[in-house]
Structures are given as structure tokens and as C-alpha cells.
Tab-separated table of C-alpha atoms in Angstrom:
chain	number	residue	atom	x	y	z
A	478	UNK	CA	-14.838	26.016	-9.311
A	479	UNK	CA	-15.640	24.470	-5.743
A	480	UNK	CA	-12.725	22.932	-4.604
A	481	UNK	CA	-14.487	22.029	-1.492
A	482	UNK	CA	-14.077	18.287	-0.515
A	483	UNK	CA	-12.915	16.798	-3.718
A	484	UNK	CA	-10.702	14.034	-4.321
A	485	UNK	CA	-9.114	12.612	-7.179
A	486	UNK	CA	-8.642	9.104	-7.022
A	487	UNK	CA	-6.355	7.790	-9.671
A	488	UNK	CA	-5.378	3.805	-10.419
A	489	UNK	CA	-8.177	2.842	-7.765
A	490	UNK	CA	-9.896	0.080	-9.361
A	491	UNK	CA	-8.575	-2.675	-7.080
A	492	UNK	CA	-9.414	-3.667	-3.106
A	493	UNK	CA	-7.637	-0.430	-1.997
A	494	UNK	CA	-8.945	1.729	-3.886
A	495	UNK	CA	-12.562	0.631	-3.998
A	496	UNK	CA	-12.541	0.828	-0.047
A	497	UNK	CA	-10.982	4.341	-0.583
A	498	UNK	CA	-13.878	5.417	-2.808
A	499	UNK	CA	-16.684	3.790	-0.352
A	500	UNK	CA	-15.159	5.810	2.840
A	501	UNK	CA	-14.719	8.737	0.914
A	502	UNK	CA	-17.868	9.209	-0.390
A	503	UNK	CA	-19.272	7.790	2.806
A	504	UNK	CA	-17.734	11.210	4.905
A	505	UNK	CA	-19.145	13.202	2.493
A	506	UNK	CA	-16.339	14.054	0.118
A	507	UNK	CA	-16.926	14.029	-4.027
A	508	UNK	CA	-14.914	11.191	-5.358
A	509	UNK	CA	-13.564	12.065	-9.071
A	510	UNK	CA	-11.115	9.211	-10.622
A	511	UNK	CA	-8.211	8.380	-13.335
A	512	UNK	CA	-7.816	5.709	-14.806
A	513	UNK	CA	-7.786	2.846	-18.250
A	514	UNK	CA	-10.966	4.266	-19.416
A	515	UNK	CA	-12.572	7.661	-18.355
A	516	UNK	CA	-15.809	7.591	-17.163
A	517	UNK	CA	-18.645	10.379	-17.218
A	518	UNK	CA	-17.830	13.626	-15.899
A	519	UNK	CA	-16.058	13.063	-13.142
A	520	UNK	CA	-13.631	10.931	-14.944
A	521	UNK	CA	-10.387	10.593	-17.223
A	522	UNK	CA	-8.442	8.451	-18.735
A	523	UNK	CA	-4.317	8.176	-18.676
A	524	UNK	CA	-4.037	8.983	-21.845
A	525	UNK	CA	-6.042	12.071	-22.316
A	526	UNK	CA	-3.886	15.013	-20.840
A	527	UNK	CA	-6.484	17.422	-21.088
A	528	UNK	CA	-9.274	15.361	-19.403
A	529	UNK	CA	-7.023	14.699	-16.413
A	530	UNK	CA	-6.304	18.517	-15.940
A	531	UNK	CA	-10.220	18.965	-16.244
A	532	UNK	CA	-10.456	16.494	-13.220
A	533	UNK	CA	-7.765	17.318	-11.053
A	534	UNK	CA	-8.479	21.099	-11.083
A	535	UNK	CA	-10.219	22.702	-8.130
A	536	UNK	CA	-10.067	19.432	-6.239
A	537	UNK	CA	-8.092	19.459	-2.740
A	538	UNK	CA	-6.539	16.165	-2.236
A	539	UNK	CA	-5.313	13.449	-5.016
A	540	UNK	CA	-4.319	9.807	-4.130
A	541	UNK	CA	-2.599	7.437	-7.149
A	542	UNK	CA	-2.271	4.171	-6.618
A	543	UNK	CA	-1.747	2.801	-9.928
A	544	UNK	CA	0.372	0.241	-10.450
A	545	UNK	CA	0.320	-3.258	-12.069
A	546	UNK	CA	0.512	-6.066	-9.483
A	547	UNK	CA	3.910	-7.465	-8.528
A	548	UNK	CA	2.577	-11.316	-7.866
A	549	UNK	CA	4.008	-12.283	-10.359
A	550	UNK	CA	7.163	-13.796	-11.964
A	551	UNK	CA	9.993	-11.419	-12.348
A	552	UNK	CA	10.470	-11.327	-16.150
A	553	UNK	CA	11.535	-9.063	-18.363
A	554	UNK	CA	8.415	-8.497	-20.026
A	555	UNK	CA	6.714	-8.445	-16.720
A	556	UNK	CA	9.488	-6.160	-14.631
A	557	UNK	CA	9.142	-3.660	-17.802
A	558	UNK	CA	4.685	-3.146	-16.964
A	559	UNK	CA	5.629	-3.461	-13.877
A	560	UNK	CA	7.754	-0.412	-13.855
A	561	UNK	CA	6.308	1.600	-16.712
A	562	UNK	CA	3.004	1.275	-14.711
A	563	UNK	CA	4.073	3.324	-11.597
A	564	UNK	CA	6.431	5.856	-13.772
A	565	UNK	CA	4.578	6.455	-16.514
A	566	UNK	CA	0.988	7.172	-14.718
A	567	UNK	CA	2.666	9.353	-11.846
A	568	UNK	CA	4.977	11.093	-14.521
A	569	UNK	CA	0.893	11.957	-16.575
A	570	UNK	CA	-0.298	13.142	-13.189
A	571	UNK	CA	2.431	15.756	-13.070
A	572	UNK	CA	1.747	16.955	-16.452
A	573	UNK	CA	-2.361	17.528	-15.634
A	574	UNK	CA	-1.668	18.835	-12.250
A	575	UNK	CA	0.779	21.726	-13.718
A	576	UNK	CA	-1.819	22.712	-16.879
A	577	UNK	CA	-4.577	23.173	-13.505
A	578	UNK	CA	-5.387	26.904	-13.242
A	579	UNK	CA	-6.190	25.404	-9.267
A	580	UNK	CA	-4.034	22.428	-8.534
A	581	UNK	CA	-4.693	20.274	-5.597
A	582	UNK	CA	-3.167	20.699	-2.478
A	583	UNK	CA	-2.252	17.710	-1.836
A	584	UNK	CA	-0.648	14.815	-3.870
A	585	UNK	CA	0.025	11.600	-2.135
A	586	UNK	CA	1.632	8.704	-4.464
A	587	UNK	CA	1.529	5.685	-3.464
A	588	UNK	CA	5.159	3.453	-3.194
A	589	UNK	CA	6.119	0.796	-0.954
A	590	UNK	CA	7.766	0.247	2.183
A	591	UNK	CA	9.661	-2.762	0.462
A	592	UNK	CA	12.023	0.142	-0.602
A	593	UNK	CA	13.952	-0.948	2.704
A	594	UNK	CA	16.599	-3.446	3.041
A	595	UNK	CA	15.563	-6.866	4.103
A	596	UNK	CA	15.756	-6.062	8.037
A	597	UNK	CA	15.846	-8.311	11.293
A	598	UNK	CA	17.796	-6.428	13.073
A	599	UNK	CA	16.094	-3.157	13.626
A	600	UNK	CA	13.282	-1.165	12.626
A	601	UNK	CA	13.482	1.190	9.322
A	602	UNK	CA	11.953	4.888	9.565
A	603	UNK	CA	11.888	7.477	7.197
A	604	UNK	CA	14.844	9.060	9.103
A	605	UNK	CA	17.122	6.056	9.491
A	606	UNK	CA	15.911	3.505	7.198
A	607	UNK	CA	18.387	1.614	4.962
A	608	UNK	CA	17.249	1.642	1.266
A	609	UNK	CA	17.742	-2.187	-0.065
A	610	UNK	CA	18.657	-3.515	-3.410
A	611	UNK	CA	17.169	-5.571	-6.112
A	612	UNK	CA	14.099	-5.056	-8.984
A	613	UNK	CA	11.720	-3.916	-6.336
A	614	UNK	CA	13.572	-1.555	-4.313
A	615	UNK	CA	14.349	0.159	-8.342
A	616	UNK	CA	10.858	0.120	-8.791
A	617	UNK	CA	10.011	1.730	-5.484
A	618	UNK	CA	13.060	4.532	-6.240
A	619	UNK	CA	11.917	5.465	-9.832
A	620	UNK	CA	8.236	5.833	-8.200
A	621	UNK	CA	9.511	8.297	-6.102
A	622	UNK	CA	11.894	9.680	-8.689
A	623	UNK	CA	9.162	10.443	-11.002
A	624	UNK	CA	6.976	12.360	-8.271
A	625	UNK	CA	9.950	13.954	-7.137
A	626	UNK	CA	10.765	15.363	-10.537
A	627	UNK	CA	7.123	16.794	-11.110
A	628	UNK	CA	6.871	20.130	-11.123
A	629	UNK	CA	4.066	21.473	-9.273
A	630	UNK	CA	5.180	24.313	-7.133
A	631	UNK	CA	1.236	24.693	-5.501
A	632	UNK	CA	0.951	21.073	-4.716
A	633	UNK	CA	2.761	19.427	-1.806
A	634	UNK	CA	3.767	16.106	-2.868
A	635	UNK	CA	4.497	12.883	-0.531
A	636	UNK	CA	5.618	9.018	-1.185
A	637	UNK	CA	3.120	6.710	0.866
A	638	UNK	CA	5.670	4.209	1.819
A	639	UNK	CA	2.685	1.566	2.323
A	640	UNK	CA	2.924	-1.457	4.157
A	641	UNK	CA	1.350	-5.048	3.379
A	642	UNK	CA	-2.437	-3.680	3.185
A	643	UNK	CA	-4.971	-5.728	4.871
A	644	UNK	CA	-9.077	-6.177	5.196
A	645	UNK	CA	-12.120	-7.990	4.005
A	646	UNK	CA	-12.550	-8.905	0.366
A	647	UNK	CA	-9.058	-8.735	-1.206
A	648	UNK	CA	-5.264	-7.361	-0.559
A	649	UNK	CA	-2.397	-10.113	0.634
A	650	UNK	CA	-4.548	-11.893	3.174
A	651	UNK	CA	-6.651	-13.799	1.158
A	652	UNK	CA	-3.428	-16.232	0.094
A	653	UNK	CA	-2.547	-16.297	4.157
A	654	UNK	CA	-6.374	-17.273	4.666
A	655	UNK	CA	-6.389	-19.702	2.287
A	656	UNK	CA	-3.373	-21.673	3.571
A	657	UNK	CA	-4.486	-21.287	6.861
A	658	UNK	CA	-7.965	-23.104	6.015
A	659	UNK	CA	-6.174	-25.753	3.955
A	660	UNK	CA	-3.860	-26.879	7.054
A	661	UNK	CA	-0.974	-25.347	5.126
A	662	UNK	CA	-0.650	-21.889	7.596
A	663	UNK	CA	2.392	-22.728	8.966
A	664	UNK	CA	5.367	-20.385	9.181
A	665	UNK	CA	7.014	-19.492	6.099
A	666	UNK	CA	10.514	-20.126	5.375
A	667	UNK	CA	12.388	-20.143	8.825
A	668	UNK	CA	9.602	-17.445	9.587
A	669	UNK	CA	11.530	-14.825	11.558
A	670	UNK	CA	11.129	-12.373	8.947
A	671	UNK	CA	9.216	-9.386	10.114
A	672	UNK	CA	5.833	-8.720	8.554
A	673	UNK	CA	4.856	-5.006	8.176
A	674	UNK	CA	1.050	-4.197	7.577
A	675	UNK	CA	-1.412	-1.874	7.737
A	676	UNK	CA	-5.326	-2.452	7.892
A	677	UNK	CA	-7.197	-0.732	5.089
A	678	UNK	CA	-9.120	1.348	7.719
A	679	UNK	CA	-5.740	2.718	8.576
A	680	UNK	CA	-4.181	3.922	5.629
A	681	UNK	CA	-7.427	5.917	4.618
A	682	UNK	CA	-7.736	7.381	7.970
A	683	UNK	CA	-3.879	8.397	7.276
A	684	UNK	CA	-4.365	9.688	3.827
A	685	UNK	CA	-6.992	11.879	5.381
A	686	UNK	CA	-4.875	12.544	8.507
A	687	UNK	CA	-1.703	13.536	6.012
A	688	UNK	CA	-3.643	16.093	3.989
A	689	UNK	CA	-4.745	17.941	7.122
A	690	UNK	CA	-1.133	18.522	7.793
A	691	UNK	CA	0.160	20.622	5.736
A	692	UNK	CA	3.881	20.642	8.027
A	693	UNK	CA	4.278	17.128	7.181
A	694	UNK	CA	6.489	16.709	3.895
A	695	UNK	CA	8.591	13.782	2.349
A	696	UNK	CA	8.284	10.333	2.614
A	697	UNK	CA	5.852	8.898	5.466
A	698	UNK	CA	5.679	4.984	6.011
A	699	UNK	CA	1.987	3.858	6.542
A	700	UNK	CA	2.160	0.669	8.680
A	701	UNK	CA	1.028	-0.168	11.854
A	702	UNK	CA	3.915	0.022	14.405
A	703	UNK	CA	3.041	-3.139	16.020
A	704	UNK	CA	5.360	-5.457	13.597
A	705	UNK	CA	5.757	-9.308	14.484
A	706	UNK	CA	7.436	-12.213	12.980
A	707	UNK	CA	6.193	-14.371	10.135
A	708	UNK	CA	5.707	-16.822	12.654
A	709	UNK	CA	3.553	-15.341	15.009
A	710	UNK	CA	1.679	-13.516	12.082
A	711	UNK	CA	0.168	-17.308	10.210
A	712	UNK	CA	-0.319	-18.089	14.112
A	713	UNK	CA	-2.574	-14.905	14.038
A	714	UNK	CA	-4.063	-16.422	10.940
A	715	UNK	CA	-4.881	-19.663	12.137
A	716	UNK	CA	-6.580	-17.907	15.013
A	717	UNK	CA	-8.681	-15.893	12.966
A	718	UNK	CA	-10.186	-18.347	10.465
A	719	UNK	CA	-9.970	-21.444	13.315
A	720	UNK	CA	-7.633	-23.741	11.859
A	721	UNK	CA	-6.053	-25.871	14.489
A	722	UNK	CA	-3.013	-26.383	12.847
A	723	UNK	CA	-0.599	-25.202	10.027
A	724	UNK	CA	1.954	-27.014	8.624
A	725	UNK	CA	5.304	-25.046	7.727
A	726	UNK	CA	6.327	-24.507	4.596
A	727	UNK	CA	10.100	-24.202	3.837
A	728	UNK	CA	12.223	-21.954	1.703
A	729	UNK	CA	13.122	-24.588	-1.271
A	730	UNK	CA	9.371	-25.538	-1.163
A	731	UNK	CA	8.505	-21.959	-1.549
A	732	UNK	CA	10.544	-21.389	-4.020
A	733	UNK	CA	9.537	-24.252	-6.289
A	734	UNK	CA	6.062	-23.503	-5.258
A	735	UNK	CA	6.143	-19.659	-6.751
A	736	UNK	CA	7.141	-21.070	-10.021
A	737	UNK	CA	4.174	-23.148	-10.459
A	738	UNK	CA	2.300	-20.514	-9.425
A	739	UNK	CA	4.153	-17.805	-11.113
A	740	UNK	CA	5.004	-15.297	-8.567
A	741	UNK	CA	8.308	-14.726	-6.178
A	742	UNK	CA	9.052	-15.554	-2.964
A	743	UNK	CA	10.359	-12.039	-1.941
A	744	UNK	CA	6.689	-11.948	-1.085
A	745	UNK	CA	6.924	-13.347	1.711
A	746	UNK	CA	10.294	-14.180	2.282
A	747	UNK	CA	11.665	-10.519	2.947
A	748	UNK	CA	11.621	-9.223	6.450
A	749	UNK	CA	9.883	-5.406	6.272
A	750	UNK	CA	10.183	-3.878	9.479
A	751	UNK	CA	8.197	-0.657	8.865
A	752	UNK	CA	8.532	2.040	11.066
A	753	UNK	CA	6.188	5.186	10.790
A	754	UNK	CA	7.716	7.364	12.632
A	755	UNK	CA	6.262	10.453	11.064
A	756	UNK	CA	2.602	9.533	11.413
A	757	UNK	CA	3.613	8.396	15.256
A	758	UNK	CA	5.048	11.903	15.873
A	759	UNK	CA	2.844	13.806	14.636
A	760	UNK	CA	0.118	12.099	16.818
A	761	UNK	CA	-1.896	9.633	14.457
A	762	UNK	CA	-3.830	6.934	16.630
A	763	UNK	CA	-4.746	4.075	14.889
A	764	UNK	CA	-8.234	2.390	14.847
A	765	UNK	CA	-6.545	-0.864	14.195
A	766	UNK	CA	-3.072	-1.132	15.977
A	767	UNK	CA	-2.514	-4.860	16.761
A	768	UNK	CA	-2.438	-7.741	14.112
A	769	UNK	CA	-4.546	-10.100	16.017
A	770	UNK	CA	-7.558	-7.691	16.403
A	771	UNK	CA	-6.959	-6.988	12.912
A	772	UNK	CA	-7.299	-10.328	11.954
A	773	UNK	CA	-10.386	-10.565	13.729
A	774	UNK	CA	-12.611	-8.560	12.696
A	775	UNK	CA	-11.625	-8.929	8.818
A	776	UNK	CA	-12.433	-12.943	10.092
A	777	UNK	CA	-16.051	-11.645	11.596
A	778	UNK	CA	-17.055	-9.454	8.572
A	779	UNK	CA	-16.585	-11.775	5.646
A	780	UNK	CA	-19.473	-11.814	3.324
């Protein structure tokens, strides 16, 4: 089978991985996916073992990104899909890819850079960082666990430690937006916390960038490496969509807020401080490097 310029794109039905489809197939690459239902031949569906295998084998590169959304509240029917959504599908991927006669290269999972403590006071890199603790940091450990324990000897395997993703047409910006337009884009809590992102340009130029180097192993943290405050990012906002002012929004109003709207606060309350130092050493540039550009031209090329 050609294994020329194949990806497998698996849990990519959302923003992220609809933009990752459109710029692969856009560079020329043949886009195969996994997910709820199998479509066609180029498709396959969690449950069917087999038809994943079929997929997988002979293409180079596969990205997952399945997982069910975490805006949402914290219960224990909800922390149980939650976690069974990133386990289970990453723990089926490691099944197919060992039945392939030609595995893929590369596997890169998607996790989350909220793995790391709640951090003001310095940055976190893959070699330093402090893991944190609560329901999301166990989520983001049992990810990994379950791609660590896979057992594909011919496919090089690495945790995307993603950042807050952002661009036109979904991701976490479209709340910020909205608040912004409303009057409401003020700083958020005391809004010191350090806000870690990546454009959606970015992390598919790194996915791309990571699976060209093969000496690159382990975790690597996709995020910009231009962090800033939660303050100066809704200033950013404001900028971007032209509202002249934002009113702040404190913690206890946040927190009563997220009920009524049934998500948490550690949203936007935790401080990430992503640092990706592997992707800096090993000489990525980034098309979109500074939040306020960023912002920008998301702003510009709304539909």
C-alpha cells in the first residue's frame, strides 16, 4: 500500500480538527479519519477494530484529538465521558495500530497543557514543569497513561501538551469575543493569571513540523511562547473586535456565573504558563507568535 502522504485524523469533527483536515488536504496530503460513525472508504468508526487497522495501515502520520468537551460542570456523570472519552479512544487506537502489517510512523495524541500546576511564578516546560492536581490534571495523566501503555514498537508516540487553541469560527475565543462586544471584556477574576495559547495555524504547522523529526520524543507543549496575563489578553480582545471598554468580572461573579451556565471557572481562572521548549529548541518559527496579531487577523477574517 502507498503510505505516501497519508494521515489519519481521528476525533476531528470539531474547529480543530476541521481546520486540520482543510490544511491537510490543502498541501496535498490524503486525509483518512476515525471517528462516531465511519464513513466511506477512507473511514472507521471507534468501535470497529478491524476498520480502524484498515485505515491506519500504510498511512505515515496519525493525529487524535478526541475527546468530549470539558465546558462543562464537573459532575460525576460528566467527569466519567469526560475521561472515558480520551482513554478509551486512544487505548482503540493502540489496538488498530498494533494489528497494522505497516503502522504509522508517527502518533501524536492530543492532551493538554492544563496538566501543569496553576503557575504565576514561572514558566512550565516539558523539562521542569510542575504537574498540578485536581480532575483535570487526572484526566490529562490517564491520556498520557493510556498512549504510554500502547504497544506499538514501529510507531513513535508523543503527548501534544496543547495550549488554549485559537482562530476564526470556533475554539475558546468566541466566549472572550462575545464579552468583549457586550461591554463585559474586562479582566477576569483579579486577572493576573497567565493565559497560554496557540493559534490554529500554529499547532498544524507543529504537528507537521513534529513528524519531520523523528529525534524529537516525549511530551512537547504546543503554545506560543509569548504568554501574557488575563488582563492584558481581554485588553487584546477589546482591541480586536473594537469595544471601547470592558467591565471586570470578579471571582464570586464567575463562579455563580458558571453555574448558570453550567461550566467551571478553572477555565479561566487557572494561570497556564506554557512553555515549549522543545519546539523552541529544535528551531520551530511560528507564523503567529504574538497574541495581539493573533487577535487580529482572526478579527479581519470573520465570515
Amino acid at each position: 500500500m502507498d503510505s505516501t502522504r497519508t494521515v489519519v485524523l481521528a476525533g476531528a469533527s470539531g474547529f480543530i480538527g476541521t481546520y486540520l483536515r482543510r490544511r491537510f488536504q490543502e498541501d496535498g496530503w490524503m486525509v483518512r479519519t476515525i471517528g462516531r460513525k465511519g464513513t466511506g472508504s477512507d473511514g472507521a468508526a471507534w468501535a470497529d477494530d478491524a476498520g480502524m487497522a484498515r485505515v491506519l495501515n500504510g498511512a505515515e502520520l496519525v493525529v487524535n484529538l478526541a475527546g468530549r468537551s470539558v465546558s462543562c460542570r464537573y459532575s460525576e456523570r460528566n467527569k466519567g465521558v469526560i475521561m472515558d472519552s480520551r482513554v478509551s479512544t486512544t487505548k482503540a487506537l493502540g489496538r488498530a495500530i498494533a494489528r497494522c502489517q505497516e503502522p504509522p510512523s508517527t502518533w501524536l495524541n492530543a492532551s493538554t497543557g492544563t496538566i501543569y500546576r496553576d503557575a504565576r511564578d514561572r514558566p512550565q516546560s516539558e523539562f521542569d514543569g510542575e504537574l498540578g492536581t485536581g480532575f483535570s490534571v487526572d484526566v490529562a495523566k490517564a491520556w498520557e497513561a493510556a498512549l504510554e501503555s500502547a504497544v506499538t514498537p514501529g510507531t513513535r508516540k508523543i503527548p501534544l501538551r496543547i495550549a488554549i487553541v485559537l482562530g476564526r469560527g470556533g475554539g475558546a475565543l468566541a466566549p472572550f469575543a462575545n464579552l468583549a462586544r457586550l461591554g463585559l471584556g474586562g479582566h477576569m477574576g483579579d486577572g493576573w493569571q497567565k493565559f497560554s495559547w496557540v493559534h490554529v495555524e500554529d499547532l498544524y504547522r507543529s504537528i507537521r513540523f513534529l513528524h519531520a523529526r523523528t529525534g524529537i520524543a516525549g511530551p512537547v507543549n504546543v503554545a506560543s511562547p509569548e504568554v501574557v496575563s488575563n488582563r492584558e489578553m481581554m485588553r487584546l480582545v477589546r482591541r480586536a473586535y473594537g469595544a471601547r471598554f470592558g467591565i471586570p468580572t470578579p471571582g464570586w461573579l464567575l463562579r455563580a456565573g458558571a453555574i448558570l451556565i453550567r461550566t467551571e471557572t478553572e477555565l479561566v481562572l487557572k494561570s497556564r504558563w506554557v512553555q515549549p521548549q522543545k519546539l523552541l529548541d529544535a528551531g520551530f518559527v511560528y507564523s503567529q507568535p504574538e497574541l495581539g496579531q493573533a487577535l487580529l487577523q482572526i478579527a479581519r477574517s470573520r465570515p
